Coordinates of C-alpha atoms (C1' of nucleotides) in Angstrom, one line a residue:
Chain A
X1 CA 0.0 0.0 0.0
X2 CA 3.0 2.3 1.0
X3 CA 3.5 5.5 2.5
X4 CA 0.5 8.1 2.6
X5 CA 0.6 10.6 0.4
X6 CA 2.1 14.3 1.5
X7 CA -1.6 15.5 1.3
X8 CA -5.1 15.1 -0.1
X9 CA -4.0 15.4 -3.9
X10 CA -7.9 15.7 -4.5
X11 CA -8.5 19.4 -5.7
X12 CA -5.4 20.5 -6.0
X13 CA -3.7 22.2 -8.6
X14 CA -0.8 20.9 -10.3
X15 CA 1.5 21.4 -13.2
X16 CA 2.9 25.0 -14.0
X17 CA 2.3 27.7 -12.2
X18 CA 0.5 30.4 -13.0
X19 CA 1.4 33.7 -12.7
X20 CA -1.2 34.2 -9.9
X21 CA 0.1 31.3 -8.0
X22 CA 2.8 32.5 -7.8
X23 CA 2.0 36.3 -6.8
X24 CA -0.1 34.8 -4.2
X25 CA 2.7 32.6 -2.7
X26 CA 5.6 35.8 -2.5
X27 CA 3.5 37.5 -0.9
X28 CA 2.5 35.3 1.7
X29 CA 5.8 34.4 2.2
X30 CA 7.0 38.2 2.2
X31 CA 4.2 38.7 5.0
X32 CA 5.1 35.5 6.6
X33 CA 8.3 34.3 6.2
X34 CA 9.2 30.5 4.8
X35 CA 7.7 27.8 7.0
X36 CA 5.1 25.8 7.9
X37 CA 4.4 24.5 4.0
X38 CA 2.2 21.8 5.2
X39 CA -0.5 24.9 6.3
X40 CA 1.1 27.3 3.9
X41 CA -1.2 26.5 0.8
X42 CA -4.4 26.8 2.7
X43 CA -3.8 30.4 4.4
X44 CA -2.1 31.6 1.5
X45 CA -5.2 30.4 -0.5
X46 CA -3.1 28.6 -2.7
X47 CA -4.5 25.1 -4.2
X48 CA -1.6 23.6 -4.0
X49 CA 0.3 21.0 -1.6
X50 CA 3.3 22.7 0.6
X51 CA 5.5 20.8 -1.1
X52 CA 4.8 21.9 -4.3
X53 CA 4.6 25.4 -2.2
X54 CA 7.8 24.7 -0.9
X55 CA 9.6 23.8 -4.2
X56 CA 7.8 26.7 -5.8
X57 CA 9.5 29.3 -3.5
X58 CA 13.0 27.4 -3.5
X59 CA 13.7 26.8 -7.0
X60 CA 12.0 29.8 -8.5
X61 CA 10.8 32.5 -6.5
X62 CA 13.1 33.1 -3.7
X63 CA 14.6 36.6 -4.4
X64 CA 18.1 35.2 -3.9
X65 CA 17.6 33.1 -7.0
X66 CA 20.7 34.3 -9.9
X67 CA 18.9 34.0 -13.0
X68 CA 20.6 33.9 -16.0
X69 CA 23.0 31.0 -18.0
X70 CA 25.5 29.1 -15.8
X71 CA 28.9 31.4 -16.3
X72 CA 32.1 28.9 -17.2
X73 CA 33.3 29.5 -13.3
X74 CA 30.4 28.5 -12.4
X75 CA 30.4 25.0 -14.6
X76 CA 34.3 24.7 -13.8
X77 CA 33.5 24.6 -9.8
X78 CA 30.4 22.4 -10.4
X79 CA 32.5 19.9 -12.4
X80 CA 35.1 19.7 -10.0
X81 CA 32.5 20.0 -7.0
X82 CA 30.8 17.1 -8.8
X83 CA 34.0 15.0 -9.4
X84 CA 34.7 15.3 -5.3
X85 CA 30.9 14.8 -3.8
X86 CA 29.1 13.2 -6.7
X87 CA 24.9 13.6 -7.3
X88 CA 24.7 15.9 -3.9
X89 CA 23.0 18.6 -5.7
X90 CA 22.4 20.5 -2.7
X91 CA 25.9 20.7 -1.4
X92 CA 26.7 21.7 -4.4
X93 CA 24.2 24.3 -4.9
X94 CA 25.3 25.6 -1.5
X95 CA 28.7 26.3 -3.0
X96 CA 27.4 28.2 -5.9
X97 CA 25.3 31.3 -4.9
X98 CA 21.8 31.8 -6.0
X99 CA 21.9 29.1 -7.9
X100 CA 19.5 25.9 -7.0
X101 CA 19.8 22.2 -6.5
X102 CA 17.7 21.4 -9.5
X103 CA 19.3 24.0 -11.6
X104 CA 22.2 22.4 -10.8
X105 CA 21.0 18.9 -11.9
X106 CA 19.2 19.6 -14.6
X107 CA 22.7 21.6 -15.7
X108 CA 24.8 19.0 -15.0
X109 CA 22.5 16.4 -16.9
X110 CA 21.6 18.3 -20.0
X111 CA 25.2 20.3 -20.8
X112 CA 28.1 18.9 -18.2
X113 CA 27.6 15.3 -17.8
X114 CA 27.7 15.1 -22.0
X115 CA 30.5 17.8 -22.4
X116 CA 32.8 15.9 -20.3
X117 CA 32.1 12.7 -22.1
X118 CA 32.7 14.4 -25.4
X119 CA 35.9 15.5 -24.0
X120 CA 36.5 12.1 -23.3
X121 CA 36.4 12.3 -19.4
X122 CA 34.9 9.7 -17.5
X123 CA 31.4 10.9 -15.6
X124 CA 30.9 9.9 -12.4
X125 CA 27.5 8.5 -12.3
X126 CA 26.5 9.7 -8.6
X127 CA 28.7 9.1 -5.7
X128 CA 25.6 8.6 -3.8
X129 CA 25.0 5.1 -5.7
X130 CA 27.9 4.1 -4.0
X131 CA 27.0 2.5 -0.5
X132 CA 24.2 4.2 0.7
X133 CA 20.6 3.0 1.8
X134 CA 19.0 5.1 0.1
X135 CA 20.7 4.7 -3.4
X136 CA 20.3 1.6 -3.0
X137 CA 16.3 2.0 -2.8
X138 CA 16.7 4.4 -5.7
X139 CA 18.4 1.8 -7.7
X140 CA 16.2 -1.0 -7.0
X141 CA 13.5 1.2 -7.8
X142 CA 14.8 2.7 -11.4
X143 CA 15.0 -1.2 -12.5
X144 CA 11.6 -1.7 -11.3
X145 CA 10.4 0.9 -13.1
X146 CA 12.4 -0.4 -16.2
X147 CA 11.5 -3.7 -16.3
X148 CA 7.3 -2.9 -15.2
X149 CA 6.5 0.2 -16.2
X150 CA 4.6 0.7 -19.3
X151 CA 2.4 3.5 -18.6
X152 CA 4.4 6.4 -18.4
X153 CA 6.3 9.6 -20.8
X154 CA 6.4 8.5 -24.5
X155 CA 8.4 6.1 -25.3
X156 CA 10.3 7.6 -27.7
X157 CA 12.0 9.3 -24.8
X158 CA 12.0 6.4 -22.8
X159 CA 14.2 4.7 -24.8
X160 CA 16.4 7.9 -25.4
X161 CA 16.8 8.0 -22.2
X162 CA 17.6 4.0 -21.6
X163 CA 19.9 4.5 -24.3
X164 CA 21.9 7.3 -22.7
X165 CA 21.9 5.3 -19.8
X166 CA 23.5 2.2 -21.4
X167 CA 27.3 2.8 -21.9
X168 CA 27.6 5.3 -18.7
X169 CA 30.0 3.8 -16.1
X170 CA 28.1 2.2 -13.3
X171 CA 31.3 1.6 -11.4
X172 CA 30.9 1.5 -7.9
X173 CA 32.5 4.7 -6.3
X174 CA 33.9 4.5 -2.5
X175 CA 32.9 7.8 -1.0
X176 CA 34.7 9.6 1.3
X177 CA 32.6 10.1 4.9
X178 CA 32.7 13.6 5.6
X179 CA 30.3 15.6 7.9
X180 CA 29.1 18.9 5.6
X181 CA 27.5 21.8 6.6
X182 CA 23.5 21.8 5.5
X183 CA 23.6 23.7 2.4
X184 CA 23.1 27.5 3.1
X185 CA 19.4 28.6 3.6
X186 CA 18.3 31.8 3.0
X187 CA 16.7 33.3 6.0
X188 CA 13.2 35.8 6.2
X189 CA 15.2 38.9 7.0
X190 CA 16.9 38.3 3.3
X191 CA 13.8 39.8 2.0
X192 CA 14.9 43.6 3.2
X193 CA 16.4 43.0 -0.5
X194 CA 13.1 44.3 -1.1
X195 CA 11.1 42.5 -3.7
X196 CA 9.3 45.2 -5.0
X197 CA 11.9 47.5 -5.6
X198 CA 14.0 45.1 -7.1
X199 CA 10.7 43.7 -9.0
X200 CA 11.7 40.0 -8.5
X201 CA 8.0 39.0 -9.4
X202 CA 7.6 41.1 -11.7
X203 CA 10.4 39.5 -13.4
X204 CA 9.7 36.4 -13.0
X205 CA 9.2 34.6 -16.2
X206 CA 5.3 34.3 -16.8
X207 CA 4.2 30.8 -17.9
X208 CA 3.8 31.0 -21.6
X209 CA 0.9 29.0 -21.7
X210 CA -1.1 31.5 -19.0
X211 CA -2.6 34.0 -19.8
X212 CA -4.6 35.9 -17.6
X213 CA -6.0 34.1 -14.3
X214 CA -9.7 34.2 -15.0
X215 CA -9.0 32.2 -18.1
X216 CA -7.0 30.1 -16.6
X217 CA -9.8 30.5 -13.5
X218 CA -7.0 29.9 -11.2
X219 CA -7.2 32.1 -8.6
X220 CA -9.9 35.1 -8.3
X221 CA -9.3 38.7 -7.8
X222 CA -10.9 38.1 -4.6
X223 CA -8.0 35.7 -3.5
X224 CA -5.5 37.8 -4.9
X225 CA -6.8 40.8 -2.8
X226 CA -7.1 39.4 0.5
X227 CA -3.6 37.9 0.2
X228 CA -1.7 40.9 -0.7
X229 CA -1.2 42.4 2.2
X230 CA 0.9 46.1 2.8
X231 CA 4.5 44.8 1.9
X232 CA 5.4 48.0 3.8
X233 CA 3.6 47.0 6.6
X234 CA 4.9 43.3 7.0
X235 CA 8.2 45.5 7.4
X236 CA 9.6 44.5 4.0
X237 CA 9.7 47.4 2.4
X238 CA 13.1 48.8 1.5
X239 CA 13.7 52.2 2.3
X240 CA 16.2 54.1 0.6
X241 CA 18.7 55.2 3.2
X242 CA 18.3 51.9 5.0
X243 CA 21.8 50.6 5.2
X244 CA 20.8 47.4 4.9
X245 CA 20.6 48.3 1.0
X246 CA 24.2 46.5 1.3
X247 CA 22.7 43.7 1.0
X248 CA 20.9 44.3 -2.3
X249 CA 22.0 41.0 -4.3
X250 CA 24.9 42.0 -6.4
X251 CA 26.2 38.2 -6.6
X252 CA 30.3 38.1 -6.8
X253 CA 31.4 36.3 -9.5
X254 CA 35.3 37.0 -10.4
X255 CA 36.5 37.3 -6.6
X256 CA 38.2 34.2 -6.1
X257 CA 34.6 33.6 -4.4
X258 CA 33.8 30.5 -6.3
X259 CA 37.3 29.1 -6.2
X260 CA 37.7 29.8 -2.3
X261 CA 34.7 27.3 -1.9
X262 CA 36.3 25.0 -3.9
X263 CA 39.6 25.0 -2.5
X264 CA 38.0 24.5 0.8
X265 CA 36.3 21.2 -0.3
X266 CA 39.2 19.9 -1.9
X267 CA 41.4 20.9 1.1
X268 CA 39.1 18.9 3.6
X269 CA 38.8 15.6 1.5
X270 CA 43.0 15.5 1.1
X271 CA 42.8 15.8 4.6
X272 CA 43.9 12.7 7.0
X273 CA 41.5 10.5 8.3
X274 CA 38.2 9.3 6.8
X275 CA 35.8 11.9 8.7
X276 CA 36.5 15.6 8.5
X277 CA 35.0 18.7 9.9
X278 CA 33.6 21.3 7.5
X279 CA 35.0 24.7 8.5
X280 CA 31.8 27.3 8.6
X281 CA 31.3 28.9 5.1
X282 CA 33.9 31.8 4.3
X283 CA 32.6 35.0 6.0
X284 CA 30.5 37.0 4.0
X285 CA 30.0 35.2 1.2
X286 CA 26.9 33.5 1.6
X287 CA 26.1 34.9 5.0
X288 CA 24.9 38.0 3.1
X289 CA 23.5 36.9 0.4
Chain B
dA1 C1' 5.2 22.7 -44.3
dA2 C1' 4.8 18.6 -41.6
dA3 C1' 6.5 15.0 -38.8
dG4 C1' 9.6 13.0 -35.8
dG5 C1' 13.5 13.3 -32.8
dC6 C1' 16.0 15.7 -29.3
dA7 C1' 17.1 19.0 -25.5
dT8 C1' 15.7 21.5 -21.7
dC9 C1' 13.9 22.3 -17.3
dA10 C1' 9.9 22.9 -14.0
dA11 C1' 7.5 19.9 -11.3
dC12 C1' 6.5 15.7 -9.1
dC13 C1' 7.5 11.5 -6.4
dG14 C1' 9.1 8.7 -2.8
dC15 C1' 12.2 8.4 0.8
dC16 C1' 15.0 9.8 4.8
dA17 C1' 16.6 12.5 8.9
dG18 C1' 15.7 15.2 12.6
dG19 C1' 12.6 17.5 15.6
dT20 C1' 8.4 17.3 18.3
dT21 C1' 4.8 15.3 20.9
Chain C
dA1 C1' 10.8 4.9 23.3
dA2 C1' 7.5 5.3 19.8
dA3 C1' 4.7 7.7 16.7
dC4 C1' 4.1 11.4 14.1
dC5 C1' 5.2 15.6 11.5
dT6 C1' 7.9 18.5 8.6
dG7 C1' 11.6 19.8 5.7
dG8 C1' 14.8 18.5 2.6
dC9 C1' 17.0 15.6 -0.9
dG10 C1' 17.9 13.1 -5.3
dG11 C1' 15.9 10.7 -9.1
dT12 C1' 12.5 10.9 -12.6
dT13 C1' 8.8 12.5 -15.5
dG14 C1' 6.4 15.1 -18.9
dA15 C1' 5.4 19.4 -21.4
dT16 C1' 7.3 22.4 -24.5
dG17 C1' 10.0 24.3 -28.0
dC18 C1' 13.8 23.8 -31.2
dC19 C1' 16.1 21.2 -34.7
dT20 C1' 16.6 18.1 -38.4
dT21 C1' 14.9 15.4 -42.1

DNA sequence: AAAGGCATCAACCGCCAGGTT
DNA sequence: AAACCTGGCGGTTGATGCCTT
């Protein structure tokens, strides 16, 4: 029967967002801060599961979020990030500013992982497929789906995809036991980046396929207005001679930043022993971001 | 111009770890 | 100590648009 279902999936939206959604979500988490995703959807007056909530807000709407292509220090440090901690998106993400964990992945498996094997470098299919529990699961569960699964994408892509798979390295990696620091979160007081000013909504990149919410029939004006509460008033709003305008995001990018947090991993895993301490991150780099 | 293949990436799924009750 | 809850993670899927034939 298996595990019950994060919530009621009865009624609830799903797929893209729409551009309502998401207004509706910023600005309850502007007024509110992240948390609570489990209740989140149903004050917020959202459709949606927190998760999806959750996801929403951490790979797309968080104002920290560096849009824009992955610059070449960028891909060098994930490459080498990747060859020294494998498929842990997250600690890598945490190394790169801005950017997200599925940015990362979806990066690494559309441009990086076939680049390098162009180049004629051997890939590293996912540390994490090494010795743990849970890749282990993971694994089981991908040849489940292989050999039963008939029901599911097109299978043109399916067997693009089996393809690709076939002829990538399935060596078993020994991975290094190190204690890491949780990737670095992003905390409410962040937002005196001021959304509005810097329009981060605004900008976000409306769903082609939506056009206006009562088309769509999404989310009424009614919804919209009692969510939008005074942005000023929630204490978000950015005031000119607020010194904390140093923290407006101007992400770093030929500093020596990225390369510092690579040294720093590389420096760890050379070190003695076969558990290692993480030093905190460098001072103000992600701390202000 | 149409059809099929391919690439991309947002979103979903299931599981786990840690905290709370 | 056990059960439950929540947040977080990595793997996977599917919609969409672009490219090639």
């Amino acid at each position: 029967m298996g595990r019950a279902p994060c919530c009621p999936k009865v009624g609830m939206h799903r797929g893209p967002w729409s551009p309502g959604e998401d207004a509706l979500l910023a600005n309850y988490i502007q007024c509110h801060g992240e948390g609570n995703w489990r209740s989140l959807p149903k004050k917020a007056g959202l459709l949606r599961c927190g998760k999806s909530c959750r996801l929403r807000w951490m790979n797309y709407l968080r104002p920290d979020i560096k849009r824009g292509n992955i610059g070449p220090e960028e891909e060098d440090l994930i490459i080498r990030l990747h060859s020294l901690l494998g498929n842990r998106w997250s600690l890598i993400a945490g190394r790169l500013p801005g950017r997200t964990d599925n940015e990362i992945k979806n990066y690494w498996n559309s441009h990086l992982s076939k680049k390098l094997r162009k180049q004629g470098m051997e890939v590293r299919e996912g540390t994490s497929k090494g010795t743990s529990k849970r890749a282990r699961i993971s694994q089981k569960k991908s040849t489940d789906n292989v050999n039963n699964s008939n029901n599911h994408n097109s299978k043109s892509q399916q067997d693009k995809r089996k393809k690709k798979n076939e002829g990538e390295g399935t060596a078993e990696i020994t991975r290094t036991k190190i204690h890491v620091p949780k990737p670095t979160r992003f905390t409410p007081t962040l937002m005196n980046c001021n959304l509005i000013e810097n329009s981060s909504v605004s900008e976000i990149p409306k769903t082609e396929s939506a056009t206006s919410e009562e088309e769509k029939g999404d989310i009424s004006m009614e919804d919209l207005e009692m969510n939008l509460c005074d942005i000023k008033e929630c204490g978000f709003f950015f005031e000119e001679d607020d010194p904390s305008h140093a923290l407006a995001f101007d992400f770093p990018s030929k500093d020596g930043l990225l390369e510092r947090h690579f040294q720093e991993y590389y420096e760890l895993l050379n070190s003695e022993g076969d558990q290692v301490q993480l030093n905190p991150f460098p001072d103000q780099s992600l701390l202000l971001w």
